[in-house]
Short mmCIF file of C-alpha atoms in Angstrom, two decimals:
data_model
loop_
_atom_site.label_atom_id
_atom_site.label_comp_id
_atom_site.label_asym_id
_atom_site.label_seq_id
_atom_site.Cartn_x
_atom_site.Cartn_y
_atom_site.Cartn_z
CA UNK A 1 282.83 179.35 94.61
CA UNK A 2 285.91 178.90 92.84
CA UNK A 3 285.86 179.26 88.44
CA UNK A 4 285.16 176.35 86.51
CA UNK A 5 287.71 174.86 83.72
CA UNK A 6 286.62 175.04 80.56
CA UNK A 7 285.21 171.85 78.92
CA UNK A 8 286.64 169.38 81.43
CA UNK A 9 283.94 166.81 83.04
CA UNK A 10 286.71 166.29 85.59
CA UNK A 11 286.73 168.25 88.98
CA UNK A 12 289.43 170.32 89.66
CA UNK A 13 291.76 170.07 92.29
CA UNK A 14 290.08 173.18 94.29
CA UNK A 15 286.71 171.64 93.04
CA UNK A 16 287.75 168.37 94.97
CA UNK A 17 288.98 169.76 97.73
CA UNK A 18 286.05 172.41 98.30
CA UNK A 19 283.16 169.17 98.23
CA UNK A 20 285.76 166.48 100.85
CA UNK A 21 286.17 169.94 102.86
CA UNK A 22 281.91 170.10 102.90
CA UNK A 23 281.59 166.33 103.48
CA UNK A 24 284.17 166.76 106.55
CA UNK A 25 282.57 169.57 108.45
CA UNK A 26 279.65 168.11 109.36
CA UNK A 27 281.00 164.63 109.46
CA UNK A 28 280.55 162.56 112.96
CA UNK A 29 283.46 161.06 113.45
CA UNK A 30 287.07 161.73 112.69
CA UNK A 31 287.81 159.87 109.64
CA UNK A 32 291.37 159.12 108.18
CA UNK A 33 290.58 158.14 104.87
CA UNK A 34 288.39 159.44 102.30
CA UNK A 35 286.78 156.18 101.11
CA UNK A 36 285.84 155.10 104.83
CA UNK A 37 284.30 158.03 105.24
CA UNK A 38 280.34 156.66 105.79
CA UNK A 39 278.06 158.98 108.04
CA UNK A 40 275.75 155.80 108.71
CA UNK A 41 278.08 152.51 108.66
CA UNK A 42 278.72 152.31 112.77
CA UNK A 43 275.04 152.91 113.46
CA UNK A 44 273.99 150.39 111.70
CA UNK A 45 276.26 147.63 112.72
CA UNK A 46 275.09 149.34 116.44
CA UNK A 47 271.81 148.11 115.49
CA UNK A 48 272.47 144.63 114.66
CA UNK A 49 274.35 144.18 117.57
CA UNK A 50 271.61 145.30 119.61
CA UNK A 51 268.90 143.07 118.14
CA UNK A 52 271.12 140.36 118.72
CA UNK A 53 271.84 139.10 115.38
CA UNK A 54 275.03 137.59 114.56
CA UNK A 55 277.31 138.71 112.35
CA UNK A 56 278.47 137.06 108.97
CA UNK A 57 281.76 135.69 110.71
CA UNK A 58 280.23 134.36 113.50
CA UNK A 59 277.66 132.04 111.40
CA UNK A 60 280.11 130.13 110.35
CA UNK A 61 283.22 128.38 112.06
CA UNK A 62 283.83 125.70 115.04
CA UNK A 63 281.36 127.38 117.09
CA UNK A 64 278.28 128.00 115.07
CA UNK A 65 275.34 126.40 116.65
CA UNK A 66 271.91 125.28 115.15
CA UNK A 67 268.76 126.98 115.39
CA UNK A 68 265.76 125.72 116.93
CA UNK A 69 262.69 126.00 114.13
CA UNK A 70 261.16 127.95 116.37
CA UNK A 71 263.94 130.21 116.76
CA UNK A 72 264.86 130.60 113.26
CA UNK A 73 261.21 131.69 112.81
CA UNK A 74 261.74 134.26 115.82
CA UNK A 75 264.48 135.35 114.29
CA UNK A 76 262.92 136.31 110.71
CA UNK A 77 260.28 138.15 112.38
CA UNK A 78 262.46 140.72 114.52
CA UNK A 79 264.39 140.84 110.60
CA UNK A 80 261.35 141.40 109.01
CA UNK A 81 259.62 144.29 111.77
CA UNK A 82 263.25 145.81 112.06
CA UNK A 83 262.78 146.66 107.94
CA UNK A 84 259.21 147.83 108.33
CA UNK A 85 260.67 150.07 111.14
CA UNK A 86 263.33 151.47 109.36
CA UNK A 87 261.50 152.08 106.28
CA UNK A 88 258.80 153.80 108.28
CA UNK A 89 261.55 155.63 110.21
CA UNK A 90 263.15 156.90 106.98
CA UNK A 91 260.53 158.21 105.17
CA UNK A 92 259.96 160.42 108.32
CA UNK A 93 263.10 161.49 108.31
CA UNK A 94 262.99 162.46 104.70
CA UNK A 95 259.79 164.00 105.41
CA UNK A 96 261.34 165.95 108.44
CA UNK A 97 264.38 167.16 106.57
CA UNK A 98 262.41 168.37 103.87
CA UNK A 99 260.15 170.40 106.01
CA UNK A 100 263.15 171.79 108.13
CA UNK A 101 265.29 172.54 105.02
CA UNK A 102 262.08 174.46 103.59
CA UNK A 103 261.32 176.84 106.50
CA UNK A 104 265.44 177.27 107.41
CA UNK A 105 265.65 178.82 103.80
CA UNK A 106 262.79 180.79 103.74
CA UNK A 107 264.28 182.16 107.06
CA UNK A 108 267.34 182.68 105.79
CA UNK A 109 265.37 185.30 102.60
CA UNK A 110 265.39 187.65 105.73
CA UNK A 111 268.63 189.30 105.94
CA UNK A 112 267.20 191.65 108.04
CA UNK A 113 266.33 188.86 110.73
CA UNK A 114 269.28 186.74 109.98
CA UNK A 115 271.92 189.93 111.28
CA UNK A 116 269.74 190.40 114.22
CA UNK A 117 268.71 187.40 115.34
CA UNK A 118 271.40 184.67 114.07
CA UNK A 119 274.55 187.08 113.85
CA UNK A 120 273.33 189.17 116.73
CA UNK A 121 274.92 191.95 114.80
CA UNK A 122 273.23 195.04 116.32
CA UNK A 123 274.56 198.52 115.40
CA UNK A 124 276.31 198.91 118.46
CA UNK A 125 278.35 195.92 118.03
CA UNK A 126 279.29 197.00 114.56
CA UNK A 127 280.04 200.62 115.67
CA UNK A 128 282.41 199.00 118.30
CA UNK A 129 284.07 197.11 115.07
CA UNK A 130 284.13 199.85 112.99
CA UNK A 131 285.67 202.32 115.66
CA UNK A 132 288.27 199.55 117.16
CA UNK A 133 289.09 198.53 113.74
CA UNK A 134 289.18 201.95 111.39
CA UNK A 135 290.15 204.31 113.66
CA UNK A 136 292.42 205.67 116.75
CA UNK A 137 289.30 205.61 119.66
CA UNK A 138 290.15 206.23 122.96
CA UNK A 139 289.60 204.21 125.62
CA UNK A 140 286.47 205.95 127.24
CA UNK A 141 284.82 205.48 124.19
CA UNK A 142 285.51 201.73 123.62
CA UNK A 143 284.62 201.35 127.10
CA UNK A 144 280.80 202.60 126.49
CA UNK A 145 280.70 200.52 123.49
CA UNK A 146 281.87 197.47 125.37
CA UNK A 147 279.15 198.17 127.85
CA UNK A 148 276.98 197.99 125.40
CA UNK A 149 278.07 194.33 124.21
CA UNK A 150 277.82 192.83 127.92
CA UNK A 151 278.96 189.38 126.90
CA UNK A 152 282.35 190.35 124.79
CA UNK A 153 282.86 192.62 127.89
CA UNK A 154 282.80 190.15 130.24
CA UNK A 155 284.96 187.81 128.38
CA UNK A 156 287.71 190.36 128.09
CA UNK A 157 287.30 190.64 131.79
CA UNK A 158 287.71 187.11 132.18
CA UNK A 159 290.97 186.99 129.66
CA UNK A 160 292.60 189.60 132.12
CA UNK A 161 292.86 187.55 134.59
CA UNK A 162 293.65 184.67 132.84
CA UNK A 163 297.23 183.73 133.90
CA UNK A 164 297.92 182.05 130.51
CA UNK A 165 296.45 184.86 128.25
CA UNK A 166 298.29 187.91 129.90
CA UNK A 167 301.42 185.99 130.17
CA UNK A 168 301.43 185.32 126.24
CA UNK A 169 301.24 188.96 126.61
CA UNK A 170 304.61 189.21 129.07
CA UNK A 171 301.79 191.00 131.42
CA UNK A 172 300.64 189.88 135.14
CA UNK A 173 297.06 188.88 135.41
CA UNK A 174 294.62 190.67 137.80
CA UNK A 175 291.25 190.85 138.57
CA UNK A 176 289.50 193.57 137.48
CA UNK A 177 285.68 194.89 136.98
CA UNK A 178 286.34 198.03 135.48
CA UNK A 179 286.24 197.39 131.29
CA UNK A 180 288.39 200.86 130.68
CA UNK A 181 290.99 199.39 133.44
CA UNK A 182 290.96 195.74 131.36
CA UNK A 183 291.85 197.72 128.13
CA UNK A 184 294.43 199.71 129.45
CA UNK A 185 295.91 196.39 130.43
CA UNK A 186 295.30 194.61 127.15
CA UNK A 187 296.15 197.63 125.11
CA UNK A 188 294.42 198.59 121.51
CA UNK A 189 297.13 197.08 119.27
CA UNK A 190 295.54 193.28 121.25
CA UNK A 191 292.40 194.04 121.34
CA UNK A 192 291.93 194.42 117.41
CA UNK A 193 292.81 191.26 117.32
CA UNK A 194 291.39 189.94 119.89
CA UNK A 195 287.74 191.66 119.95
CA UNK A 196 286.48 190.46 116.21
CA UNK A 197 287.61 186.72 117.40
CA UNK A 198 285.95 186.45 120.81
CA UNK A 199 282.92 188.54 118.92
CA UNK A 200 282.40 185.96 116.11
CA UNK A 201 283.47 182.91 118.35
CA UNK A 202 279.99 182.99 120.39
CA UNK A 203 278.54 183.99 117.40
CA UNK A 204 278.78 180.55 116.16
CA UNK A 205 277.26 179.12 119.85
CA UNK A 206 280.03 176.41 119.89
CA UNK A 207 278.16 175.41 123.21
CA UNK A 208 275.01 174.45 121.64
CA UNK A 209 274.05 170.57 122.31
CA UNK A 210 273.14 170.12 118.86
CA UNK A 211 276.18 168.90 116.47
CA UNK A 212 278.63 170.56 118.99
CA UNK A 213 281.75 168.79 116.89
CA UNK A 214 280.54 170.92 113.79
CA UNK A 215 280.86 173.60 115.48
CA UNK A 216 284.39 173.19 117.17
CA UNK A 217 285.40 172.64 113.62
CA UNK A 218 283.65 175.57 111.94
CA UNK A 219 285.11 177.93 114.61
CA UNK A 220 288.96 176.59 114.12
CA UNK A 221 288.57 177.10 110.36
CA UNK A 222 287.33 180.83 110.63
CA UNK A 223 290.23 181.45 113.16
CA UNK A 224 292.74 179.71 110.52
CA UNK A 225 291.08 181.37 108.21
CA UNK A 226 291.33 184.97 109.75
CA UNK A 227 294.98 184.64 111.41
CA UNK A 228 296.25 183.18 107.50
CA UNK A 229 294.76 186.38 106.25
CA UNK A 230 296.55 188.49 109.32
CA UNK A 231 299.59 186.77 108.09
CA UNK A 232 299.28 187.45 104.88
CA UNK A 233 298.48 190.86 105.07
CA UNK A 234 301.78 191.35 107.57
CA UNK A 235 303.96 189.94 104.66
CA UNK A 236 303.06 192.88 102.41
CA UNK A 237 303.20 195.40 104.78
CA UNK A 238 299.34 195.56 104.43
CA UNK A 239 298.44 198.65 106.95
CA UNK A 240 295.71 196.93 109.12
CA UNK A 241 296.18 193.33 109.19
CA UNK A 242 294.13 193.07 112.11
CA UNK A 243 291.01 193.10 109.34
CA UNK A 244 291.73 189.35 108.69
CA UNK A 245 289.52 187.85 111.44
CA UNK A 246 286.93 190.48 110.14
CA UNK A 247 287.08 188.90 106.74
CA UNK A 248 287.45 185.35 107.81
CA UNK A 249 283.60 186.20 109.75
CA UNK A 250 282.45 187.81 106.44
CA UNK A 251 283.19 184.59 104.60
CA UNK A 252 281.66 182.45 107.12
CA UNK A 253 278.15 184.30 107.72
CA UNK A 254 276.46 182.25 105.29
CA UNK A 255 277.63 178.64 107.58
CA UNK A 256 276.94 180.47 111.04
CA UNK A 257 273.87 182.03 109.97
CA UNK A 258 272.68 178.86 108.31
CA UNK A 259 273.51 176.77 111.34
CA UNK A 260 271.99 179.04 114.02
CA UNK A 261 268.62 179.26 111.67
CA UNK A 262 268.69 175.66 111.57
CA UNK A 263 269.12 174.90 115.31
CA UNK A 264 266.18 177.50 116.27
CA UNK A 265 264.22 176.04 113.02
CA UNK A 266 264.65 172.46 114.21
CA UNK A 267 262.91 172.59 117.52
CA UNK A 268 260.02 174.67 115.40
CA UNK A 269 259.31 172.26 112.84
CA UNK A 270 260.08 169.44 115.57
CA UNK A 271 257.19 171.19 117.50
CA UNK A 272 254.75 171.05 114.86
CA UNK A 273 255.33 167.81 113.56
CA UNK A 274 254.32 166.35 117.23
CA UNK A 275 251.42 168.46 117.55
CA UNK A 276 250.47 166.49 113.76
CA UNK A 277 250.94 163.04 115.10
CA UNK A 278 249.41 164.36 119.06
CA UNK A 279 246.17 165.22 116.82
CA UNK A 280 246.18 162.17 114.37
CA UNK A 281 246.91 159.87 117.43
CA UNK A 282 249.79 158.29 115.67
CA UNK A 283 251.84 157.09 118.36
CA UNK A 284 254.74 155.79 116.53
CA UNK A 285 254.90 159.02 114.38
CA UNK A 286 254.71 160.53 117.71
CA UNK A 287 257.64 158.93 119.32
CA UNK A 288 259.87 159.04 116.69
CA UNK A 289 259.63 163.06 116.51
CA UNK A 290 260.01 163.32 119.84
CA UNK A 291 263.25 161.30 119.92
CA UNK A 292 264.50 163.29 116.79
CA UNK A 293 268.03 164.77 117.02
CA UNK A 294 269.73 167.11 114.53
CA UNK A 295 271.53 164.85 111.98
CA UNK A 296 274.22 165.90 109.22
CA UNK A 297 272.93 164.86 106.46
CA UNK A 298 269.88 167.47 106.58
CA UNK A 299 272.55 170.24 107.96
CA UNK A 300 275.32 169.01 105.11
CA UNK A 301 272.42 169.73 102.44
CA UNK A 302 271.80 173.02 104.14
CA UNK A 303 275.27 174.05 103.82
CA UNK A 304 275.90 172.93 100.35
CA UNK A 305 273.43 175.22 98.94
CA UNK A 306 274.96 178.11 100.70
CA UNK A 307 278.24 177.20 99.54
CA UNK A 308 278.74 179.68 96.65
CA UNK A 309 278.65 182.27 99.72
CA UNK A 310 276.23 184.08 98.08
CA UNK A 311 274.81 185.04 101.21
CA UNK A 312 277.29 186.03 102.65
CA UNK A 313 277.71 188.66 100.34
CA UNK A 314 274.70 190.13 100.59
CA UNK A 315 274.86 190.18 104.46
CA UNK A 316 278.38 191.46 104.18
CA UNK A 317 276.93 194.43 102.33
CA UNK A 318 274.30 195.39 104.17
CA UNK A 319 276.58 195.55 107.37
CA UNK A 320 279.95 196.54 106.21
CA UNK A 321 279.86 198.31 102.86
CA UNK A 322 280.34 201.69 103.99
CA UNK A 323 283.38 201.11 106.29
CA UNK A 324 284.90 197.86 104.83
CA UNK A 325 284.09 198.30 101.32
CA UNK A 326 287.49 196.71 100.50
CA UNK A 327 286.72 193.97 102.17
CA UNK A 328 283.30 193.21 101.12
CA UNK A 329 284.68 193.56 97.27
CA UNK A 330 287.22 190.85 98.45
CA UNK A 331 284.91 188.86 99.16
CA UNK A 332 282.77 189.73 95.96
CA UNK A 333 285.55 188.31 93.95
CA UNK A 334 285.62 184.95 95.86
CA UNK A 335 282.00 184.44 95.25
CA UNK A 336 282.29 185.22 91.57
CA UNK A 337 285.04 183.19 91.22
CA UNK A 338 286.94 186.50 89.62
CA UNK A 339 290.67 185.15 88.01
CA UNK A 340 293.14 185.19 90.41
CA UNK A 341 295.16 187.94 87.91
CA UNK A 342 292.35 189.70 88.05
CA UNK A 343 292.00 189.49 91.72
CA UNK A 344 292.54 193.02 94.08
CA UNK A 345 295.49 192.94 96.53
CA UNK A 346 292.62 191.89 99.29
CA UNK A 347 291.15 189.34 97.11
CA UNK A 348 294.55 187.71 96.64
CA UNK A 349 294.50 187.41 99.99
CA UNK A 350 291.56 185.72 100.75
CA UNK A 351 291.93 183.59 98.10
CA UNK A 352 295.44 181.88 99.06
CA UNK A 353 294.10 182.19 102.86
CA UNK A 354 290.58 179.92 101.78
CA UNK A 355 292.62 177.12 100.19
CA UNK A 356 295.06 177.13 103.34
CA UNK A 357 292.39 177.03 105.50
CA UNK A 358 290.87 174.15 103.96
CA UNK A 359 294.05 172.30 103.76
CA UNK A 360 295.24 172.66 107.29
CA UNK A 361 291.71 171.81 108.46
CA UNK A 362 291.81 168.61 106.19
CA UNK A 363 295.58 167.97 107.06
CA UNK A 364 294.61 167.59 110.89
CA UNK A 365 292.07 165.69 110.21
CA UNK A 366 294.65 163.05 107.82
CA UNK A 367 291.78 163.42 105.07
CA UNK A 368 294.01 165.42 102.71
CA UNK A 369 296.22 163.20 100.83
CA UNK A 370 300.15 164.14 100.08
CA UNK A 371 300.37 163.36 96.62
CA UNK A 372 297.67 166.20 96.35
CA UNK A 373 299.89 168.79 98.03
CA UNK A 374 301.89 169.57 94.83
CA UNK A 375 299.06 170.95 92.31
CA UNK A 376 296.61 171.85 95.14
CA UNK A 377 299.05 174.38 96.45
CA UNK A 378 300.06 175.26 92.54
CA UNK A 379 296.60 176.02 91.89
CA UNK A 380 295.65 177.98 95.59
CA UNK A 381 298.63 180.11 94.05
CA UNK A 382 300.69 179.83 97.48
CA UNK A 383 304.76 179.50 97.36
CA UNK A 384 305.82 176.81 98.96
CA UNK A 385 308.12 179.32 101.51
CA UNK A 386 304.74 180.66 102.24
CA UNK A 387 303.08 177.60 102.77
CA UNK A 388 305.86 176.25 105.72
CA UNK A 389 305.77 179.85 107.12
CA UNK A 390 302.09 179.66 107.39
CA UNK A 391 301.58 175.72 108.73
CA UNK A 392 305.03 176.62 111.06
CA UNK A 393 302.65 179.30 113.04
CA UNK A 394 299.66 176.89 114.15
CA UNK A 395 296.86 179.62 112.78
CA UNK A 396 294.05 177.48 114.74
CA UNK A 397 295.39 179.08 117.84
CA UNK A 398 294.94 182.36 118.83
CA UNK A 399 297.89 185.11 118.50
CA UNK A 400 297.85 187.77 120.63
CA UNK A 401 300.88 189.30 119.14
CA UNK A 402 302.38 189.23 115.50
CA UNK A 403 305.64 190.33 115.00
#
């Protein structure tokens, strides 16, 4: 994703960064230091707990008691079938992973599919992007396109009302059906921003029951990600900055289309591997796929090897070549890991807005270290008047307005 330095077995500082910001987004819990960070350590402490085994401190000391033979010999066997277990239990997981991995990537060879049915990207919704976003439509005709795309329509509906929304606005709220009436209200300047974020939001289904907290964090790095490029663009003067939640969704296609083919996947290959063990009459086989949940380590493996964004390159092209073509060669030059000299004015941008992204999301999180700050920002090629502008505006949250 990012170029390589010549002869150095050393990581770079963007190299470093890219894998802890990997490792973090489908971590479980929120971790504040790199080295604690250990997918699997509270489960299995959980598990001794549970079995009733003592721990190492509590063997010894004032109030350590002696085992009966009998007891001791209890004791070994629950050790010993708890090992068989979670051998047994491991290699299915393996086996599980391996088989879900498989059939998500040969999904994913598709990009056909993937628009339609993990991006939901039909032509009307890109002909309501492509009209909101590259020209002057009227409101009539955004109207029928918004009819067309009943759930962004609805949530516009709801935002109108919203007391907090249309007050960040200086606006009153009301209640209204009509979608031309709700536009009129929110006005096209808004809605440019607005549409391509509430769009992409449910595009990455941060409902879903399955690793809901990857989700909540994927979504607030594409909108940091699209509102640093907004700001960006408004520092050069750069004539439609309202592209930047666009791009942000460009770069992330590869992570939501990945995670939405994995979610439908899962429940496929979850399926089949029941109807195995149903026919083999292997009850424990049985019962551990039907207990399965989605796990990060499977989805963090899925992820890495769409990490050079290759794919979302190629779905970026198919969809938006014709009317975004500057924006789609941005991107180009992030996947190829072009020079940043050699970088257009577009490609700049995405670059500096990336590394911010990734910093802020890690800075929240108290996973990116200060005496990193220094070189990391050196090497994202960000000023540091830049940098305090852009962590000053709190780019996680929506902006309805940019001065």
């Amino acid at each position: 994703m990012t170029s390589k330095t010549i002869a150095s077995s050393e990581p770079s500082i963007i190299e470093s960064i890219d894998q802890l910001f990997l490792r973090f987004i489908v971590g479980k819990n929120k971790i504040y230091k790199e080295e604690e960070y250990n997918d699997g350590l509270s489960e299995a402490e959980q598990d001794d707990k549970e079995l009733g085994l003592p721990a190492a401190e509590e063997k010894s000391g004032w109030n350590q008691r002696i085992l009966l033979e009998v007891e001791k010999d209890r004791v070994k066997r629950v050790e010993a079938d708890k090992r068989l277990k979670d051998k047994r239990n491991a290699l299915l997981m393996r086996y599980f992973q391996q088989s879900l991995l498989k059939v998500v990537n040969d999904k994913l060879e598709n990009s056909e599919s993937v628009i339609s049915d993990q991006l939901q990207l039909r032509e009307n919704t890109v002909e309501l992007l492509k009209k909101l976003l590259a020209g002057e439509p009227r409101y009539s005709v955004l109207a029928s396109l918004l009819e067309l795309n009943p759930g962004t329509r609805n949530r516009l509906l709801s935002l109108v009302s919203s007391e907090d929304f249309m007050k960040a606005l200086g606006r009153d709220p009301r209640n209204v059906r009509d979608i031309q009436t709700a536009i009129g209200m929110i006005g096209t300047d808004v809605l440019r921003f607005l549409v391509p974020a509430i769009l992409f939001k449910y595009r990455i289904n941060a409902y879903s029951h399955h690793n809901t907290l990857f989700a909540k964090k994927l979504w607030r790095y594409e909108m940091t990600l699209g509102q640093t490029c907004t700001a960006l663009m408004h520092d050069i003067n750069y004539r439609r900055p309202y592209e930047g939640m666009l791009l942000s969704a460009m770069v992330n296609f590869a992570y939501v289309a990945s995670y939405q083919q994995y979610l439908s996947s899962f429940e496929v290959v979850r399926t089949a591997c029941l109807d195995q063990a149903r026919e083999k009459g292997e009850k424990n086989r049985h019962d551990f796929f039907y207990d399965i949940k989605t796990d990060s380590a499977s989805l963090q493996a899925l992820l890495v090897s769409q990490a050079d964004l290759k794919l979302s390159l190629a779905l970026s092209e198919k969809l938006f070549q014709k009317s975004f073509p500057h924006l789609v060669n941005a991107l180009k030059e992030e996947v190829e890991g072009l020079a940043y000299e050699e970088r257009t004015t577009v490609g700049k941008i995405l670059f500096k807005a990336v590394r911010f992204a990734k910093y802020d999301q890690l800075r929240s999180s108290r996973l990116f270290k200060p005496e990193w700050q220094d070189d990391y920002l050196a090497d994202s090629y960000i000023e540091q008047d830049v940098f305090k502008n852009l962590l000053r505006q709190e780019l996680f949250r929506f902006k309805p307005t940019w001065s």
